[in-house]
Coordinates of C-alpha atoms and ligand atoms in Angstrom, one line a residue:
M1 CA -16.5 27.5 13.2
F2 CA -16.9 25.6 10.0
A3 CA -14.7 22.6 9.3
V4 CA -13.7 21.1 5.9
V5 CA -13.0 17.4 6.2
L6 CA -10.8 15.9 3.4
V7 CA -12.4 12.6 2.5
G8 CA -11.8 12.3 -1.2
G9 CA -8.6 10.1 -1.3
F10 CA -8.5 6.7 -2.9
G11 CA -7.2 5.0 0.2
T12 CA -5.0 2.7 -1.9
R13 CA -3.0 1.4 1.1
L14 CA -6.1 0.0 2.7
R15 CA -7.2 -2.0 -0.3
P16 CA -9.1 -4.3 -0.6
L17 CA -11.1 -2.7 2.3
T18 CA -11.4 0.5 0.2
E19 CA -12.1 -1.2 -3.1
Y20 CA -15.7 0.0 -3.0
T21 CA -15.8 1.9 0.3
P22 CA -14.0 5.1 1.0
K23 CA -11.6 4.9 3.9
Q24 CA -13.7 7.2 6.1
M25 CA -16.8 5.0 5.8
L26 CA -14.9 2.0 7.2
P27 CA -16.1 1.1 10.7
I28 CA -14.0 1.7 13.8
C29 CA -15.7 -0.6 16.4
G30 CA -18.8 -0.6 14.3
V31 CA -19.0 3.2 13.8
P32 CA -17.9 4.7 10.5
M33 CA -14.6 6.7 10.8
I34 CA -16.3 9.9 9.6
E35 CA -18.7 9.8 12.6
W36 CA -15.7 9.7 15.0
V37 CA -14.2 12.7 13.3
V38 CA -17.3 14.8 13.1
S39 CA -18.5 14.1 16.7
H40 CA -15.1 15.1 18.0
L41 CA -15.5 18.4 16.1
A42 CA -18.9 18.8 17.5
D43 CA -17.4 18.5 21.0
H44 CA -15.4 21.6 20.2
G45 CA -18.3 23.7 19.0
V46 CA -18.1 23.0 15.3
Q47 CA -21.7 23.5 14.0
E48 CA -21.4 22.5 10.4
V49 CA -18.9 20.5 8.3
G50 CA -18.1 20.4 4.6
L51 CA -17.0 17.1 3.1
A52 CA -14.4 17.5 0.3
L53 CA -15.4 14.4 -1.7
G54 CA -13.9 12.7 -4.7
Y55 CA -13.6 8.9 -4.5
R56 CA -17.1 7.3 -4.2
P57 CA -19.1 10.3 -2.9
D58 CA -22.3 8.2 -3.0
A59 CA -21.2 6.1 -0.1
F60 CA -21.5 9.2 2.2
L61 CA -24.7 10.5 0.6
N62 CA -26.4 7.1 0.9
A63 CA -25.3 6.7 4.5
Y64 CA -26.4 10.2 5.6
P65 CA -29.4 11.0 3.4
N66 CA -30.9 13.5 5.9
G67 CA -27.9 15.9 5.6
E68 CA -26.5 15.2 9.0
I69 CA -23.5 13.2 10.3
A70 CA -23.5 12.5 14.0
G71 CA -26.1 15.2 14.5
I72 CA -24.1 17.9 12.6
P73 CA -25.3 19.3 9.3
Y74 CA -23.0 18.8 6.3
R75 CA -22.4 20.3 2.9
I76 CA -20.4 18.7 0.1
A77 CA -18.0 19.6 -2.7
V78 CA -17.4 16.8 -5.2
E79 CA -14.2 17.0 -7.2
A80 CA -14.5 15.7 -10.8
E81 CA -10.9 14.5 -10.5
A82 CA -8.6 14.3 -7.5
L83 CA -7.2 17.8 -6.8
G84 CA -4.8 16.8 -4.0
T85 CA -5.1 18.0 -0.5
A86 CA -4.6 21.8 -1.2
G87 CA -6.6 21.7 -4.4
A88 CA -9.5 20.1 -2.5
I89 CA -9.3 22.9 0.1
R90 CA -9.5 25.5 -2.6
F91 CA -12.3 23.8 -4.4
A92 CA -14.4 23.2 -1.2
A93 CA -13.9 26.8 -0.1
Q94 CA -15.1 28.1 -3.5
E95 CA -18.1 25.6 -3.7
M96 CA -19.1 26.3 -0.1
Q97 CA -18.5 30.1 -0.4
L98 CA -16.3 30.1 2.7
E99 CA -15.2 33.7 3.5
E100 CA -14.0 33.4 7.1
T101 CA -11.3 31.4 8.9
F102 CA -12.1 27.7 8.9
L103 CA -10.8 24.4 10.1
V104 CA -9.4 21.7 7.8
L105 CA -8.9 18.0 8.8
N106 CA -7.5 15.0 7.2
G107 CA -10.5 12.7 7.4
D108 CA -8.4 9.6 8.1
V109 CA -6.8 10.9 11.4
L110 CA -8.3 9.9 14.7
T111 CA -7.4 12.2 17.6
D112 CA -8.5 13.7 20.8
L113 CA -6.8 17.0 19.9
D114 CA -8.0 20.1 21.8
V115 CA -9.4 21.7 18.6
S116 CA -10.7 24.7 20.6
A117 CA -7.1 25.4 21.9
L118 CA -5.8 25.2 18.3
V119 CA -8.3 27.9 17.2
E120 CA -7.4 30.0 20.2
F121 CA -3.7 29.6 19.4
H122 CA -4.3 30.6 15.8
S123 CA -6.0 33.9 16.7
Q124 CA -3.6 34.8 19.5
H125 CA -0.6 34.4 17.1
E126 CA -2.3 36.2 14.3
A127 CA -1.2 33.4 12.0
E128 CA -2.3 32.9 8.4
A129 CA -2.5 29.2 9.1
T130 CA -1.9 27.1 12.2
I131 CA -1.2 23.3 12.2
A132 CA -1.4 20.9 15.1
L133 CA 1.8 19.0 15.7
Q134 CA 2.3 15.6 17.2
T135 CA 5.5 14.0 18.5
V136 CA 6.3 10.5 17.0
S137 CA 9.3 8.3 17.2
D138 CA 9.6 7.7 13.4
P139 CA 8.7 11.0 11.6
S140 CA 10.0 9.8 8.2
R141 CA 6.4 8.9 6.9
F142 CA 5.0 12.4 7.8
G143 CA 5.5 16.1 7.2
V144 CA 8.1 17.2 9.7
V145 CA 8.0 20.7 11.2
T146 CA 10.6 22.8 13.0
T147 CA 9.4 25.9 14.9
A148 CA 10.8 28.9 16.7
D149 CA 9.9 29.5 20.3
S150 CA 7.1 31.8 19.1
G151 CA 5.4 28.8 17.4
Q152 CA 6.3 30.2 13.9
V153 CA 7.2 27.4 11.5
E154 CA 10.7 27.6 10.2
E155 CA 10.8 24.5 8.1
F156 CA 8.1 22.1 6.8
I157 CA 9.6 19.0 5.1
E158 CA 7.3 16.3 3.8
K159 CA 8.5 12.8 4.4
P160 CA 12.2 13.4 5.1
T161 CA 14.8 10.6 4.6
L162 CA 14.9 8.1 7.4
G163 CA 17.3 9.3 10.1
K164 CA 17.7 12.8 8.6
S165 CA 14.7 14.4 10.1
P166 CA 15.4 17.7 11.9
S167 CA 12.7 17.1 14.5
N168 CA 10.2 14.5 15.7
S169 CA 7.2 16.9 15.5
I170 CA 4.9 16.0 12.7
N171 CA 2.0 17.6 10.9
A172 CA -1.0 16.0 12.7
G173 CA -3.5 16.8 9.9
T174 CA -5.7 19.4 11.6
Y175 CA -5.3 23.0 10.5
V176 CA -6.9 26.4 11.1
I177 CA -6.6 28.5 7.9
N178 CA -7.5 32.0 7.0
R179 CA -9.3 32.7 3.7
S180 CA -6.1 34.2 2.3
V181 CA -4.5 30.7 2.2
V182 CA -7.1 29.6 -0.4
D183 CA -5.8 32.4 -2.8
R184 CA -2.3 31.0 -2.5
I185 CA -3.4 27.6 -4.0
P186 CA -3.0 27.5 -7.8
E187 CA -6.2 26.5 -9.7
G188 CA -6.6 23.9 -12.4
R189 CA -4.1 21.3 -11.3
P190 CA -3.6 18.9 -8.3
V191 CA -1.8 20.7 -5.5
S192 CA -0.6 19.2 -2.2
V193 CA -0.9 21.3 0.9
E194 CA 2.0 19.3 2.5
R195 CA 4.4 19.5 -0.5
E196 CA 3.6 23.0 -1.8
T197 CA 1.4 25.3 0.2
F198 CA 2.8 24.8 3.7
P199 CA 6.5 24.8 2.7
E200 CA 5.8 28.1 0.8
M201 CA 4.0 29.6 3.8
A202 CA 6.9 28.4 6.1
D203 CA 9.3 30.4 3.9
A204 CA 6.9 33.4 4.1
R205 CA 6.9 33.1 7.9
T206 CA 3.1 33.1 8.1
L207 CA 2.6 29.5 9.2
Y208 CA 2.4 28.6 12.9
A209 CA 2.2 25.3 14.7
M210 CA 0.9 24.2 18.1
E211 CA 2.4 21.2 19.9
S212 CA -0.1 18.7 21.2
N213 CA 0.4 15.3 22.7
T214 CA -2.8 13.6 23.0
Y215 CA -4.3 10.5 21.4
W216 CA -3.4 10.6 17.7
L217 CA -3.5 8.0 14.9
D218 CA -3.2 8.1 11.2
T219 CA -5.4 5.2 10.0
G220 CA -3.9 4.9 6.5
T221 CA -2.5 1.3 6.6
P222 CA -4.1 -2.0 7.6
E223 CA -1.9 -2.2 10.7
Q224 CA -3.0 1.4 11.8
F225 CA -6.7 0.6 11.0
L226 CA -6.5 -2.4 13.2
Q227 CA -4.8 -0.3 15.9
A228 CA -7.6 2.3 15.7
N229 CA -10.1 -0.4 16.6
L230 CA -8.0 -1.9 19.4
D231 CA -7.4 1.6 20.8
V232 CA -11.2 2.1 21.3
L233 CA -11.6 -1.4 22.6
Q234 CA -8.8 -0.9 25.2
G235 CA -10.1 2.4 26.4
R236 CA -7.4 4.7 24.8
R237 CA -10.0 7.0 23.4
K238 CA -12.2 9.4 25.3
N239 CA -15.4 7.7 24.0
R240 CA -16.4 4.1 23.4
P241 CA -19.5 3.3 21.5
D242 CA -21.8 0.3 22.1
L243 CA -20.0 -2.6 20.5
P244 CA -21.7 -4.6 17.7
R245 CA -23.6 -7.8 18.5
A246 CA -22.2 -11.0 17.3
S247 CA -22.7 -14.7 18.2
I248 CA -19.7 -16.3 19.7
Q249 CA -19.7 -19.9 20.8
A250 CA -18.7 -20.5 24.4
T251 CA -15.6 -22.5 23.5
A252 CA -14.4 -20.1 20.8
E253 CA -11.4 -18.0 22.0
V254 CA -11.8 -14.3 21.1
E255 CA -9.2 -11.8 22.4
E256 CA -8.6 -8.1 21.7
S257 CA -10.9 -8.2 18.6
V258 CA -13.9 -6.4 17.2
I259 CA -16.6 -8.8 15.8
G260 CA -19.3 -7.1 13.6
T261 CA -23.0 -7.5 13.8
G262 CA -24.3 -10.8 12.4
S263 CA -20.9 -12.5 12.5
H264 CA -20.6 -16.0 13.9
I265 CA -17.6 -17.6 15.5
D266 CA -18.0 -21.3 15.8
A267 CA -16.8 -23.5 18.7
G268 CA -13.0 -24.1 18.8
A269 CA -12.1 -21.1 16.6
I270 CA -9.5 -18.6 17.7
V271 CA -9.7 -14.8 16.9
K272 CA -6.9 -12.5 18.2
R273 CA -6.1 -8.8 17.6
S274 CA -8.4 -8.8 14.6
V275 CA -11.4 -6.9 13.2
L276 CA -14.3 -8.7 11.6
F277 CA -16.9 -6.5 9.8
N278 CA -20.5 -7.7 9.6
D279 CA -21.8 -11.1 8.7
C280 CA -18.6 -13.1 8.7
H281 CA -18.5 -16.8 9.5
I282 CA -15.5 -18.3 11.2
C283 CA -15.7 -22.1 11.2
H284 CA -14.6 -24.6 13.9
G285 CA -10.9 -24.8 14.5
A286 CA -10.0 -21.7 12.3
T287 CA -7.4 -19.3 13.7
I288 CA -7.4 -15.6 12.8
I289 CA -4.6 -13.3 14.1
D290 CA -3.7 -9.7 13.3
S291 CA -6.2 -9.6 10.4
V292 CA -9.0 -7.5 9.1
L293 CA -12.0 -9.2 7.4
S294 CA -14.5 -7.2 5.5
D295 CA -18.3 -7.9 5.4
G296 CA -19.5 -11.5 4.7
V297 CA -16.2 -13.3 4.7
Y298 CA -16.4 -17.1 5.2
V299 CA -13.4 -18.8 6.7
G300 CA -13.5 -22.6 6.5
E301 CA -12.6 -25.2 9.2
G302 CA -9.0 -25.4 10.4
T303 CA -7.9 -22.4 8.3
R304 CA -5.1 -20.1 9.6
L305 CA -5.0 -16.4 8.7
E306 CA -2.2 -14.2 10.1
G307 CA -1.7 -10.5 9.1
C308 CA -4.2 -10.7 6.3
V309 CA -6.7 -8.2 4.9
I310 CA -9.7 -9.9 3.2
G311 CA -12.2 -8.2 1.0
S312 CA -15.9 -8.6 1.3
N313 CA -17.7 -11.9 0.5
Q314 CA -14.5 -13.9 0.1
R315 CA -14.5 -17.6 0.9
I316 CA -11.4 -19.0 2.4
E317 CA -11.7 -22.7 2.0
A318 CA -11.1 -25.3 4.8
G319 CA -7.5 -26.0 5.7
A320 CA -5.9 -23.0 4.0
T321 CA -3.0 -21.1 5.5
L322 CA -2.6 -17.5 4.6
I323 CA 0.1 -15.3 6.0
G324 CA 0.3 -11.6 5.2
E325 CA -2.0 -11.9 2.2
N326 CA -4.6 -9.5 0.8
K327 CA -7.6 -10.9 -1.0
P328 CA -9.8 -8.7 -3.1
E329 CA -13.5 -8.5 -2.8
S330 CA -15.1 -11.5 -4.5
Ligands
GTP1 P1 -3.5 6.3 0.1 O1 -4.0 6.2 -1.4 O2 -3.5 5.0 0.8 O3 -2.3 7.2 0.2 O4 -4.7 7.2 0.9 P2 -5.4 8.6 0.6 O5 -5.8 8.6 -0.9 O6 -6.4 8.7 1.6 O7 -4.2 9.6 0.7 P3 -3.7 10.3 2.1 O8 -3.8 9.4 3.2 O9 -2.4 11.0 1.8 O10 -4.8 11.5 2.3 C1 -4.9 12.2 3.5 C2 -6.4 12.7 3.6 O11 -6.7 13.6 2.5 C3 -7.4 11.6 3.5 O12 -8.5 11.9 4.4 C4 -7.9 11.6 2.1 O13 -9.2 11.2 1.9 C5 -7.7 13.1 1.7 N1 -7.4 13.3 0.3 C6 -6.2 12.9 -0.3 N2 -6.2 13.3 -1.6 C7 -7.4 14.0 -1.8 C8 -8.0 14.7 -2.9 O14 -7.4 14.7 -4.1 N3 -9.2 15.2 -2.8 C9 -9.9 15.2 -1.6 N4 -11.1 15.8 -1.4 N5 -9.3 14.6 -0.5 C10 -8.1 14.0 -0.6

């Protein structure tokens, strides 16, 4: 089956990491997020993917110039302006001339979902579209779904008020959709699949949903991005790639952290629950906790960073203390 992966968003919540790099090209334990997503699809028999691009399409084309991602051929549709999640599906289906049922994925979700079971469920229930559901403790940030015993969706409510959610089952961002769904999406303006298309289909009783409780993480915020890295490190995912090579002095203290290729951690520095991209330098006596540092960041002696997101090539001078700060790319 063909899969359209939505990767055209601006990723504003992950700035400054996404200032020049689209979210799905950020590394999770050294491997760009899009490769995690595509290789999972390949494990479920997907033979070709379509990237619905918008923000910084060149980042993908430059990284995968031979037309393959993780060994899977890809096609592209580049939106001239952001069309929203449903608008992007419509545009991609037209550009890629999709005539059959296809998969759609939010490209910023990492999951071990049984995609084959979702496709099977979709055809057994003769649904027009089927969405994967995940149970979460706080559904207020997501699209909440209630279903009948048959799996038919009764209600689809995007981001309900805190404490007023009718269920803890949320839209997990993987869908199987028939070609007829594309014709439901209005042309010529941005359309959200979560706010328009799915609620309308729920009313029309043609939308189904399959419960799944496997590894699932939306990586949209710095905390979640950090968590995605730690989950791989701590073996919560089915696969773990070779980790990047860094040079860490014997007396540096590094715990639960991913340190990118070419990064140096000097003696007496402490790095905990953090992700450092490539070519960072952490000087003697610096402490980095719960932070994400993009490529080429320099952290001077005795500096303390806690809960920070630092853009590439920033210099944090010796002795500084930064708590919960974001620093743009320099
Ligand atoms: P924020 O700006 O931080 O909200 O991030 P985002 O722009 O990625 O938005 P969101 O997390 O809601 O998007 C969910 C998925 O849809 C992500 O994989 C986005 O890349 C993708 N996406 C969102 N809007 C568009 C769009 O207009 N076009 C395309 N092609 N993809 C989109």
